[in-house]
Short mmCIF file of C-alpha atoms (C1' of nucleotides) in Angstrom, two decimals:
data_model
loop_
_atom_site.label_atom_id
_atom_site.label_comp_id
_atom_site.label_asym_id
_atom_site.label_seq_id
_atom_site.Cartn_x
_atom_site.Cartn_y
_atom_site.Cartn_z
CA MET A 1 3.21 -3.86 -11.23
CA LEU A 2 6.62 -4.79 -12.48
CA ASP A 3 9.69 -2.59 -12.10
CA ILE A 4 10.08 -0.35 -15.15
CA LYS A 5 13.84 -0.87 -14.78
CA LEU A 6 13.32 -4.59 -15.30
CA LEU A 7 11.59 -3.82 -18.59
CA ARG A 8 14.36 -1.48 -19.62
CA GLU A 9 17.22 -3.76 -18.68
CA GLN A 10 15.80 -7.20 -19.41
CA PRO A 11 12.87 -6.82 -21.79
CA ALA A 12 13.41 -10.30 -23.20
CA ILE A 13 12.86 -11.94 -19.81
CA VAL A 14 9.66 -9.98 -19.26
CA ARG A 15 8.32 -10.79 -22.72
CA GLU A 16 9.07 -14.46 -22.19
CA GLY A 17 7.33 -14.48 -18.81
CA ILE A 18 4.23 -12.83 -20.20
CA THR A 19 4.19 -15.26 -23.10
CA ARG A 20 4.47 -18.17 -20.67
CA LYS A 21 1.31 -16.91 -19.04
CA GLY A 22 -0.37 -16.94 -22.42
CA GLU A 23 -0.65 -13.17 -22.57
CA ASN A 24 0.43 -10.73 -25.23
CA PRO A 25 3.86 -9.19 -24.58
CA ALA A 26 3.21 -6.22 -26.87
CA LEU A 27 2.51 -4.03 -23.86
CA VAL A 28 6.19 -4.24 -22.93
CA ASP A 29 7.19 -2.34 -26.04
CA GLU A 30 4.36 0.11 -25.54
CA ALA A 31 5.60 0.79 -22.01
CA LEU A 32 9.20 1.18 -23.15
CA ALA A 33 8.22 3.70 -25.81
CA LEU A 34 6.24 5.70 -23.25
CA ASP A 35 9.14 5.50 -20.83
CA GLU A 36 11.47 6.94 -23.43
CA GLN A 37 9.00 9.69 -24.26
CA ARG A 38 8.61 10.44 -20.58
CA ARG A 39 12.31 10.95 -20.06
CA GLN A 40 12.64 13.23 -23.04
CA THR A 41 9.75 15.41 -21.94
CA LEU A 42 11.05 15.41 -18.39
CA GLN A 43 14.52 16.54 -19.38
CA HIS A 44 13.21 19.28 -21.60
CA GLY A 45 10.92 20.60 -18.87
CA GLU A 46 13.54 20.39 -16.16
CA ALA A 47 16.01 22.41 -18.20
CA LEU A 48 13.44 25.19 -18.50
CA LYS A 49 12.62 25.04 -14.81
CA SER A 50 16.26 25.29 -13.94
CA ARG A 51 16.46 28.45 -16.01
CA LYS A 52 13.29 29.82 -14.45
CA ASN A 53 14.65 29.30 -10.94
CA THR A 54 17.91 31.02 -11.78
CA VAL A 55 16.24 34.01 -13.39
CA SER A 56 13.73 34.37 -10.56
CA GLN A 57 16.58 34.79 -8.15
CA GLN A 58 18.10 37.38 -10.45
CA VAL A 59 14.81 39.25 -10.43
CA ALA A 60 14.86 39.28 -6.65
CA ALA A 61 18.40 40.60 -6.69
CA MET A 62 17.59 43.30 -9.25
CA LYS A 63 14.55 44.44 -7.31
CA SER A 64 16.54 44.72 -4.12
CA ARG A 65 18.93 46.98 -6.02
CA LYS A 66 15.94 48.95 -7.35
CA GLU A 67 16.77 48.01 -10.94
CA ASP A 68 14.15 47.56 -13.65
CA ALA A 69 13.39 43.88 -14.25
CA ALA A 70 10.50 44.33 -16.66
CA SER A 71 12.14 42.84 -19.75
CA VAL A 72 13.35 39.71 -17.94
CA ILE A 73 9.93 39.25 -16.40
CA ALA A 74 8.29 39.51 -19.79
CA GLU A 75 10.57 36.84 -21.15
CA MET A 76 9.98 34.54 -18.20
CA ARG A 77 6.26 34.84 -18.73
CA LEU A 78 6.72 32.97 -22.00
CA VAL A 79 8.98 30.38 -20.38
CA ALA A 80 6.36 29.81 -17.69
CA ASP A 81 3.77 29.07 -20.35
CA GLU A 82 6.07 26.60 -22.02
CA ILE A 83 6.76 24.88 -18.73
CA LYS A 84 3.07 24.55 -18.08
CA ALA A 85 2.56 22.96 -21.48
CA LEU A 86 5.41 20.51 -20.93
CA ASP A 87 4.14 19.62 -17.47
CA GLY A 88 0.76 18.83 -19.00
CA GLU A 89 2.40 16.70 -21.64
CA LEU A 90 4.50 14.92 -19.04
CA ARG A 91 1.43 14.23 -16.95
CA ARG A 92 -0.34 12.67 -19.92
CA VAL A 93 2.63 10.47 -20.77
CA GLU A 94 3.10 9.37 -17.16
CA ASP A 95 -0.57 8.55 -16.75
CA GLN A 96 -0.43 6.50 -19.90
CA LEU A 97 2.73 4.74 -18.80
CA HIS A 98 1.25 3.98 -15.41
CA ALA A 99 -1.95 2.66 -16.97
CA THR A 100 0.10 0.46 -19.26
CA MET A 101 2.27 -0.85 -16.44
CA LEU A 102 -0.85 -1.71 -14.44
CA GLN A 103 -1.96 -3.94 -17.30
CA ILE A 104 1.27 -5.89 -17.53
CA PRO A 105 0.93 -9.13 -15.54
CA ASN A 106 3.43 -10.49 -13.06
CA ILE A 107 5.81 -13.04 -14.56
CA PRO A 108 6.03 -16.67 -13.41
CA HIS A 109 8.79 -17.99 -11.15
CA ALA A 110 11.32 -20.36 -12.71
CA SER A 111 9.87 -23.30 -10.76
CA VAL A 112 6.45 -22.87 -12.38
CA PRO A 113 5.80 -25.48 -15.08
CA ASP A 114 4.83 -24.40 -18.57
CA GLY A 115 1.23 -24.93 -19.51
CA ARG A 116 -1.87 -23.35 -20.90
CA THR A 117 -4.88 -24.86 -19.17
CA PRO A 118 -5.80 -26.30 -15.76
CA ALA A 119 -5.05 -29.72 -17.24
CA ASP A 120 -1.37 -28.73 -17.25
CA ASN A 121 -1.25 -28.14 -13.51
CA LYS A 122 1.00 -30.55 -11.62
CA GLU A 123 -0.16 -32.57 -8.66
CA VAL A 124 2.68 -32.24 -6.16
CA ALA A 125 1.14 -33.90 -3.10
CA ARG A 126 -1.79 -36.07 -2.13
CA TRP A 127 -2.99 -36.89 1.38
CA GLY A 128 -5.32 -39.59 2.64
CA GLU A 129 -7.54 -41.92 0.69
CA PRO A 130 -10.94 -41.33 -0.84
CA PRO A 131 -13.38 -42.21 1.92
CA VAL A 132 -15.09 -45.57 1.50
CA ILE A 133 -18.87 -45.48 1.85
CA ASP A 134 -20.92 -48.63 1.39
CA PHE A 135 -24.08 -46.86 0.30
CA ALA A 136 -24.84 -44.28 -2.35
CA PRO A 137 -23.48 -40.98 -0.97
CA LYS A 138 -25.72 -37.97 -1.42
CA PRO A 139 -24.36 -34.68 -2.77
CA HIS A 140 -24.21 -32.01 -0.11
CA TRP A 141 -27.16 -30.00 -1.44
CA GLU A 142 -29.47 -32.93 -0.74
CA LEU A 143 -28.07 -33.24 2.78
CA LEU A 144 -28.41 -29.50 3.38
CA GLU A 145 -32.03 -29.63 2.40
CA SER A 146 -33.01 -32.78 4.25
CA LEU A 147 -31.21 -31.61 7.40
CA GLY A 148 -32.66 -28.12 7.06
CA ILE A 149 -29.34 -26.41 7.78
CA VAL A 150 -29.06 -24.18 4.70
CA ASP A 151 -31.93 -22.46 2.89
CA PHE A 152 -31.14 -21.38 -0.65
CA ALA A 153 -34.67 -20.35 -1.62
CA ARG A 154 -35.05 -17.88 1.20
CA GLY A 155 -31.58 -16.53 0.51
CA THR A 156 -32.72 -15.85 -3.02
CA LYS A 157 -35.81 -14.09 -1.70
CA ILE A 158 -33.81 -11.91 0.66
CA ALA A 159 -30.91 -11.06 -1.64
CA GLY A 160 -30.67 -13.12 -4.80
CA ALA A 161 -29.39 -16.41 -6.17
CA GLY A 162 -26.13 -17.50 -4.60
CA PHE A 163 -26.76 -16.03 -1.16
CA PRO A 164 -27.40 -19.04 1.07
CA VAL A 165 -28.87 -18.72 4.56
CA PHE A 166 -27.30 -20.97 7.17
CA ILE A 167 -29.71 -22.19 9.84
CA GLY A 168 -29.35 -23.72 13.27
CA LYS A 169 -26.60 -26.33 13.33
CA GLY A 170 -25.58 -25.22 9.84
CA ALA A 171 -24.87 -21.70 11.09
CA ARG A 172 -23.19 -23.12 14.14
CA LEU A 173 -20.99 -25.40 12.02
CA GLU A 174 -19.97 -22.43 9.89
CA ARG A 175 -19.06 -20.41 12.95
CA ALA A 176 -17.18 -23.38 14.42
CA LEU A 177 -15.04 -23.74 11.33
CA ILE A 178 -14.24 -20.02 11.30
CA ASN A 179 -13.13 -20.12 14.92
CA PHE A 180 -11.15 -23.30 14.40
CA PHE A 181 -9.31 -21.82 11.43
CA LEU A 182 -8.57 -18.57 13.24
CA ASP A 183 -7.30 -20.37 16.33
CA GLN A 184 -5.00 -22.50 14.19
CA ALA A 185 -3.67 -19.44 12.40
CA ALA A 186 -2.96 -17.78 15.74
CA GLU A 187 -1.04 -20.88 16.84
CA ASN A 188 1.02 -20.58 13.69
CA GLY A 189 1.96 -17.02 14.56
CA TYR A 190 -0.53 -15.02 12.52
CA THR A 191 -2.01 -11.88 14.08
CA GLU A 192 -5.75 -11.65 13.64
CA LEU A 193 -7.33 -8.60 11.99
CA LEU A 194 -11.01 -7.78 11.71
CA PRO A 195 -10.88 -5.40 8.75
CA PRO A 196 -13.38 -3.24 6.88
CA LEU A 197 -15.61 -5.21 4.53
CA MET A 198 -15.68 -2.39 2.03
CA VAL A 199 -12.57 -0.95 0.43
CA ASN A 200 -11.77 2.09 -1.67
CA ALA A 201 -10.39 2.07 -5.20
CA ALA A 202 -6.81 2.64 -4.05
CA SER A 203 -6.89 -0.53 -1.97
CA ALA A 204 -8.45 -2.57 -4.75
CA THR A 205 -5.77 -1.29 -7.11
CA GLY A 206 -3.02 -2.11 -4.63
CA THR A 207 -3.75 -5.80 -4.59
CA GLY A 208 -4.58 -5.95 -8.30
CA GLN A 209 -8.38 -6.29 -8.35
CA LEU A 210 -8.47 -2.99 -10.20
CA PRO A 211 -8.33 -2.23 -12.99
CA ASP A 212 -8.12 -5.79 -14.23
CA LYS A 213 -10.97 -7.55 -12.44
CA GLU A 214 -13.39 -4.74 -11.72
CA GLY A 215 -16.37 -6.78 -12.91
CA GLN A 216 -15.74 -9.42 -10.24
CA MET A 217 -16.40 -7.06 -7.35
CA TYR A 218 -19.64 -5.59 -6.13
CA ALA A 219 -19.53 -1.80 -6.25
CA VAL A 220 -21.57 0.30 -3.86
CA PRO A 221 -23.59 2.83 -5.84
CA GLY A 222 -23.29 6.41 -4.65
CA ASP A 223 -20.13 5.72 -2.69
CA GLU A 224 -16.65 4.93 -3.89
CA PHE A 225 -16.56 1.52 -2.24
CA TYR A 226 -16.25 -2.09 -3.26
CA LEU A 227 -17.35 -5.05 -1.19
CA VAL A 228 -14.31 -7.18 -0.38
CA PRO A 229 -13.96 -10.17 -2.73
CA THR A 230 -11.45 -11.62 -0.25
CA ALA A 231 -9.76 -10.52 2.96
CA GLU A 232 -6.58 -10.31 0.92
CA VAL A 233 -7.61 -6.82 -0.16
CA PRO A 234 -8.10 -5.05 3.20
CA VAL A 235 -5.41 -7.05 4.98
CA THR A 236 -2.66 -6.64 2.39
CA ASN A 237 -3.48 -2.94 2.26
CA PHE A 238 -3.03 -2.69 6.03
CA HIS A 239 0.55 -1.53 5.53
CA ARG A 240 0.09 0.28 2.21
CA ASP A 241 2.34 3.34 1.81
CA GLU A 242 4.46 2.31 4.76
CA ILE A 243 8.10 1.52 5.38
CA LEU A 244 8.46 -1.41 7.77
CA LEU A 245 11.58 -2.21 9.75
CA GLU A 246 13.39 -5.32 8.62
CA SER A 247 12.90 -6.65 12.17
CA GLN A 248 9.14 -6.55 11.55
CA LEU A 249 9.49 -9.13 8.79
CA PRO A 250 7.92 -11.51 8.26
CA THR A 251 4.66 -9.78 9.15
CA LYS A 252 2.04 -12.50 9.42
CA LEU A 253 -1.62 -11.51 9.42
CA CYS A 254 -4.87 -13.41 9.22
CA ALA A 255 -8.49 -12.44 9.00
CA TYR A 256 -11.94 -13.88 8.73
CA THR A 257 -14.26 -12.03 6.37
CA PRO A 258 -17.24 -12.80 4.26
CA CYS A 259 -16.27 -12.60 0.59
CA PHE A 260 -18.51 -11.06 -2.04
CA ARG A 261 -18.07 -12.06 -5.67
CA ARG A 262 -20.20 -11.38 -8.69
CA GLU A 263 -18.93 -14.53 -10.43
CA ALA A 264 -19.97 -13.02 -13.73
CA GLY A 265 -19.87 -15.50 -16.56
CA SER A 266 -19.93 -18.62 -14.43
CA TYR A 267 -23.64 -19.31 -14.67
CA GLY A 268 -24.75 -22.86 -15.17
CA LYS A 269 -21.45 -24.53 -14.39
CA ASP A 270 -20.57 -26.03 -11.03
CA VAL A 271 -22.98 -23.76 -9.27
CA ARG A 272 -25.13 -26.29 -7.47
CA GLY A 273 -25.35 -26.08 -3.73
CA LEU A 274 -22.37 -24.47 -2.10
CA ASN A 275 -19.99 -25.02 -5.01
CA ARG A 276 -20.10 -21.42 -6.15
CA VAL A 277 -21.93 -18.64 -4.32
CA HIS A 278 -21.88 -14.85 -4.28
CA GLN A 279 -21.22 -14.54 -0.57
CA PHE A 280 -19.11 -16.96 1.39
CA ASP A 281 -16.92 -17.09 4.47
CA LYS A 282 -13.16 -17.45 4.37
CA VAL A 283 -10.15 -17.18 6.65
CA GLU A 284 -7.20 -15.71 4.84
CA LEU A 285 -3.50 -15.66 5.65
CA VAL A 286 -1.36 -12.73 4.47
CA LYS A 287 2.38 -12.23 4.80
CA MET A 288 4.79 -9.42 4.09
CA VAL A 289 8.28 -10.89 3.93
CA HIS A 290 11.90 -10.27 3.02
CA PRO A 291 12.41 -10.84 -0.72
CA GLY A 292 15.04 -13.47 0.00
CA THR A 293 12.66 -15.72 1.90
CA SER A 294 9.39 -15.50 0.04
CA TYR A 295 9.51 -18.96 -1.52
CA ASP A 296 10.23 -20.57 1.86
CA GLU A 297 7.37 -18.54 3.30
CA LEU A 298 5.13 -19.82 0.51
CA GLU A 299 5.82 -23.40 1.64
CA GLU A 300 5.16 -22.45 5.27
CA MET A 301 1.82 -21.01 4.30
CA ARG A 302 0.94 -24.06 2.27
CA SER A 303 1.69 -26.32 5.22
CA CYS A 304 -0.56 -24.19 7.46
CA ALA A 305 -3.45 -24.73 5.09
CA GLU A 306 -2.68 -28.42 4.69
CA GLN A 307 -2.67 -28.91 8.46
CA LEU A 308 -6.28 -27.77 8.61
CA LEU A 309 -7.40 -30.31 6.03
CA ARG A 310 -5.53 -33.05 7.85
CA LYS A 311 -7.10 -32.19 11.17
CA LEU A 312 -10.49 -32.26 9.48
CA GLU A 313 -9.48 -35.62 7.99
CA LEU A 314 -10.34 -34.58 4.48
CA HIS A 315 -8.76 -36.32 1.50
CA TYR A 316 -6.99 -33.65 -0.58
CA HIS A 317 -4.28 -32.99 -3.08
CA VAL A 318 -2.03 -30.05 -3.91
CA LEU A 319 -1.68 -28.62 -7.39
CA LEU A 320 1.18 -26.47 -8.58
CA MET A 321 -0.39 -24.13 -11.07
CA CYS A 322 1.11 -24.05 -14.53
CA SER A 323 2.19 -20.74 -16.08
CA GLY A 324 -1.02 -20.33 -18.06
CA ASP A 325 -3.28 -20.89 -15.06
CA LEU A 326 -1.59 -18.28 -12.88
CA GLY A 327 -3.54 -15.17 -12.03
CA PHE A 328 -2.56 -11.73 -13.20
CA THR A 329 -0.66 -10.84 -10.03
CA GLN A 330 0.90 -14.18 -9.15
CA SER A 331 4.42 -15.53 -9.60
CA LYS A 332 3.69 -18.95 -8.16
CA LYS A 333 0.56 -20.54 -6.82
CA TYR A 334 -0.61 -23.74 -5.20
CA ASP A 335 -4.22 -24.83 -5.11
CA LEU A 336 -5.54 -27.22 -2.48
CA GLU A 337 -8.50 -29.34 -3.53
CA VAL A 338 -10.59 -31.65 -1.34
CA TRP A 339 -12.34 -34.72 -2.60
CA SER A 340 -16.10 -34.49 -2.84
CA ILE A 341 -17.45 -38.00 -2.53
CA GLY A 342 -20.98 -36.92 -3.25
CA GLN A 343 -19.97 -35.27 -6.52
CA GLN A 344 -17.02 -37.48 -7.33
CA LYS A 345 -14.68 -34.60 -8.06
CA TRP A 346 -12.09 -32.29 -6.53
CA LEU A 347 -13.21 -28.97 -5.05
CA GLU A 348 -10.80 -26.05 -4.73
CA VAL A 349 -10.73 -24.82 -1.14
CA SER A 350 -7.49 -22.90 -0.98
CA SER A 351 -5.20 -20.93 -3.19
CA ILE A 352 -1.76 -19.96 -1.91
CA SER A 353 0.29 -17.44 -3.85
CA ASN A 354 3.52 -15.54 -3.90
CA PHE A 355 3.25 -12.13 -5.57
CA GLU A 356 6.89 -11.25 -5.05
CA SER A 357 7.13 -7.44 -5.23
CA PHE A 358 4.27 -7.08 -7.76
CA GLN A 359 1.66 -6.03 -5.20
CA ALA A 360 4.19 -4.27 -2.97
CA ARG A 361 5.11 -1.92 -5.79
CA ARG A 362 1.45 -1.06 -6.38
CA LEU A 363 0.98 -0.72 -2.63
CA ASN A 364 4.20 1.22 -2.12
CA LEU A 365 4.97 -1.16 0.74
CA ARG A 366 8.65 -1.30 1.61
CA PHE A 367 11.02 -2.21 4.42
CA ARG A 368 14.23 -0.57 5.57
CA PRO A 369 17.14 -3.02 5.55
CA ALA A 370 18.68 -3.64 8.98
CA THR A 371 22.05 -2.65 7.55
CA GLY A 372 20.64 0.76 6.66
CA GLY A 373 20.38 1.95 3.10
CA LYS A 374 17.43 2.48 0.85
CA PRO A 375 14.03 0.94 1.49
CA GLU A 376 13.21 -2.07 -0.67
CA PHE A 377 9.87 -3.52 -1.64
CA VAL A 378 8.71 -6.45 0.46
CA HIS A 379 7.31 -9.60 -1.06
CA THR A 380 3.64 -10.30 -0.33
CA LEU A 381 1.90 -13.66 -0.12
CA ASN A 382 -1.53 -14.85 0.71
CA GLY A 383 -3.45 -18.06 1.07
CA SER A 384 -6.89 -19.23 2.02
CA ALA A 385 -6.96 -21.19 5.23
CA LEU A 386 -9.59 -21.94 4.30
CA ALA A 387 -12.64 -21.10 2.16
CA LEU A 388 -15.67 -22.47 3.96
CA PRO A 389 -18.46 -23.50 1.58
CA ARG A 390 -16.69 -26.31 -0.22
CA ILE A 391 -15.17 -27.51 3.05
CA VAL A 392 -18.69 -27.75 4.42
CA ALA A 393 -19.77 -29.55 1.25
CA ALA A 394 -16.97 -32.12 1.39
CA LEU A 395 -17.34 -32.53 5.13
CA LEU A 396 -21.04 -33.27 4.99
CA GLU A 397 -20.72 -35.66 2.09
CA GLN A 398 -17.81 -37.59 3.53
CA ASN A 399 -19.28 -37.92 7.02
CA GLN A 400 -22.86 -38.77 6.12
CA THR A 401 -24.57 -41.85 7.53
CA PRO A 402 -27.01 -44.16 5.70
CA GLU A 403 -29.80 -42.50 7.70
CA GLY A 404 -28.87 -39.12 6.27
CA LYS A 405 -27.23 -37.76 9.40
CA VAL A 406 -23.75 -36.23 9.53
CA ILE A 407 -20.98 -36.99 12.02
CA VAL A 408 -19.01 -33.87 12.96
CA PRO A 409 -15.22 -34.31 12.88
CA GLN A 410 -13.71 -34.69 16.33
CA VAL A 411 -11.57 -31.57 16.12
CA LEU A 412 -14.66 -29.39 15.78
CA HIS A 413 -16.61 -30.72 18.76
CA ARG A 414 -15.38 -28.11 21.16
CA TYR A 415 -16.44 -25.45 18.68
CA THR A 416 -19.81 -26.85 17.63
CA GLY A 417 -20.96 -28.19 20.95
CA PHE A 418 -22.56 -31.11 19.13
CA GLU A 419 -21.20 -34.24 17.47
CA ILE A 420 -23.90 -35.12 15.04
CA ILE A 421 -26.26 -33.26 12.75
CA GLY A 422 -29.72 -34.67 12.20
"C1'" G B 1 -26.20 16.31 9.01
"C1'" G B 2 -24.78 21.69 11.22
"C1'" A B 3 -20.69 25.11 13.25
"C1'" G B 4 -15.60 25.97 14.12
"C1'" A B 5 -10.08 24.78 14.23
"C1'" G B 6 -6.17 22.51 11.84
"C1'" G B 7 -2.92 19.46 8.34
"C1'" U B 8 5.20 21.74 7.67
"C1'" G B 9 11.11 16.88 7.62
"C1'" G B 10 11.57 10.28 12.03
"C1'" C B 11 9.12 13.42 16.11
"C1'" C B 12 8.00 18.43 18.32
"C1'" G B 13 7.77 23.12 16.26
"C1'" A B 14 9.04 28.25 13.59
"C1'" G B 15 7.88 30.37 9.24
"C1'" U B 16 2.10 35.08 5.49
"C1'" G B 17 5.24 36.10 -1.58
"C1'" G B 18 12.12 36.37 -3.25
"C1'" U B 19 19.21 31.95 -2.06
"C1'" U B 20 13.49 28.35 2.69
"C1'" G B 21 14.70 21.66 1.42
"C1'" A B 22 12.74 24.73 4.86
"C1'" A B 23 14.99 28.30 11.77
"C1'" G B 24 15.19 25.99 16.59
"C1'" G B 25 14.71 21.64 19.59
"C1'" C B 26 14.42 16.21 20.14
"C1'" G B 27 16.00 11.72 18.12
"C1'" C B 28 19.75 9.22 15.18
"C1'" C B 29 25.03 8.70 13.14
"C1'" G B 30 30.32 10.18 13.39
"C1'" G B 31 34.14 12.80 16.18
"C1'" U B 32 36.59 15.39 20.55
"C1'" C B 33 36.90 14.54 25.80
"C1'" U B 34 36.92 9.79 29.10
"C1'" C B 35 39.78 3.73 31.65
"C1'" G B 36 34.67 3.38 29.86
"C1'" A B 37 29.93 5.72 29.96
"C1'" A B 38 27.04 10.09 30.82
"C1'" A B 39 27.31 15.31 30.24
"C1'" A B 40 29.43 19.05 27.23
"C1'" C B 41 31.26 20.55 22.54
"C1'" C B 42 32.03 19.94 16.97
"C1'" G B 43 30.20 17.88 12.43
"C1'" G B 44 26.59 15.08 9.76
"C1'" U B 45 21.53 13.40 9.32
"C1'" A B 46 14.73 13.28 3.91
"C1'" U B 47 12.59 11.01 -0.44
"C1'" A B 48 11.77 10.23 -5.68
"C1'" C B 49 13.08 10.95 -10.59
"C1'" C B 50 16.60 12.61 -14.64
"C1'" G B 51 21.68 13.23 -16.35
"C1'" C B 52 26.91 12.54 -16.45
"C1'" U B 53 28.51 8.82 -12.97
"C1'" U B 54 33.33 5.53 -7.11
"C1'" G B 55 31.24 11.60 -6.80
"C1'" C B 56 28.63 15.51 -8.64
"C1'" G B 57 24.77 18.40 -11.14
"C1'" G B 58 19.47 19.22 -12.19
"C1'" U B 59 14.15 18.85 -11.05
"C1'" A B 60 10.22 17.92 -7.77
"C1'" U B 61 8.20 17.30 -2.87
"C1'" C B 62 5.77 21.85 3.49
"C1'" C B 63 -2.08 16.69 2.92
"C1'" A B 64 -3.83 16.30 -2.57
"C1'" G B 65 -5.44 18.73 -7.14
"C1'" G B 66 -6.17 23.36 -9.67
"C1'" G B 67 -5.37 28.89 -9.90
"C1'" U B 68 -2.76 33.91 -9.27
"C1'" U B 69 2.61 35.48 -9.97
"C1'" C B 70 8.81 36.49 -13.21
"C1'" G B 71 8.82 33.83 -8.35
"C1'" A B 72 4.23 30.22 -3.59
"C1'" A B 73 5.19 26.35 2.51
"C1'" U B 74 3.37 31.48 2.43
"C1'" C B 75 -2.33 34.36 -1.50
"C1'" C B 76 -7.18 32.17 -3.95
"C1'" C B 77 -10.51 27.77 -5.21
"C1'" U B 78 -11.79 22.53 -4.73
"C1'" G B 79 -11.16 17.81 -2.48
"C1'" C B 80 -9.40 14.47 1.41
"C1'" C B 81 -8.18 13.74 6.42
"C1'" U B 82 -7.82 14.98 11.79
"C1'" C B 83 -9.69 17.53 16.15
"C1'" U B 84 -13.65 20.32 19.08
"C1'" C B 85 -18.87 21.54 19.83
"C1'" C B 86 -24.15 20.52 18.41
"C1'" G B 87 -27.69 17.04 16.24
"C1'" C B 88 -28.77 11.86 15.10
"C1'" C B 89 -27.72 6.83 16.12
"C1'" A B 90 -26.17 0.53 17.33
#
RNA sequence: GGAGAGGUGGCCGAGUGGUUGAAGGCGCCGGUCUCGAAAACCGGUAUACCGCUUGCGGUAUCCAGGGUUCGAAUCCCUGCCUCUCCGCCA
């Protein structure tokens, strides 16, 4: 959620930012009209309340003097009705304003390039070389099947399509990667959380999944819960409705969780193997930082994620997302993509974003400046470090042997306990 | 799941319809005293919104929502949460 004051004072900047994202800026004017209406109703109601309070005290005084207050009381009865009506009106206007503000997207940072589609994203870094393999590399789904380390069919039987079952060394590899990622995050100063895997509507609203992306989450029928689509939701909400001390910033948290996503509308495209599934594992980094440092913190987070890919010796590149490819809540975002030699394309394995105060305002998450004074909203960031399935896919493809076995990267040996699969 | 108790300011804790934004204490800030500190004493010490605006005025906030009343922290209803006991359970 943006600051209503920003809309009031610099509507042109907000409209331009929304337009850069390819969205319709009409909501700005709608919000401003509601804001104006809100203040008028508020002032009217408050004037009446002021009167009511004064008269009520007079009634008390009259009664203590044993005077008759009947006529004043009769008059106040009417005023009370009017106040009730105005309060109702105010409530409606405020609800409407709030609903409108929740639909206005965050605006892009100045360093974000203009653009409308993923083709306009800028490659800002590239590491390593595409691996050279002197035989025809198999896509990971063939390796998974021949090695017997993931079973899609049985996952479908148990739950449904897109719920793979990891088996034996496959399960072990998954667990090894999770532990490796968590250990690395700890070394980089992130405190590990093991959060709830279901969240309530307030949490999902805080990080921006609601109301905008409701259809992407699994809802639990009969209970007001959603399955987490990413650890971002429970972890960022950890400090919701709190005032942190400035000395607590930056607060750096990390968490492993499974992620549950309906992926509605993505059928048929890029869904083979582990490319896109309904449940997957991910380690997420989350930071709450001082507003003055959030873009430096974004780079720090990006380098944490990059380190992991380097240690796994995976060829990757970094994309700076253009304005039109930014999500609803994001001001600036990098995507990390690894090279899939078996599919001959890039696979997104990490997304690292700065939300500035957009989430913090929804979350009511502030800090008290060390110099004293009023609490200010923190800036929040998050980044995957990393999402597992496509890492597994790229890893298997890149490290396959002509015999169909897979060499496990050195850095994982102490976690897997084996060096080769197959 | 059943029975009971309770949710008041940064914290503890008074307050059962009328200057109560809320006693008292602790903490915190400023001052007096002191070479300095402690103690003691004096003063100050919530948040949000609205309006004029270096300051002031108004409104709201005693878990949340609704109700009764001229007037609610205080009475009534609903919800949420916490605690205790019983049951069930990894």
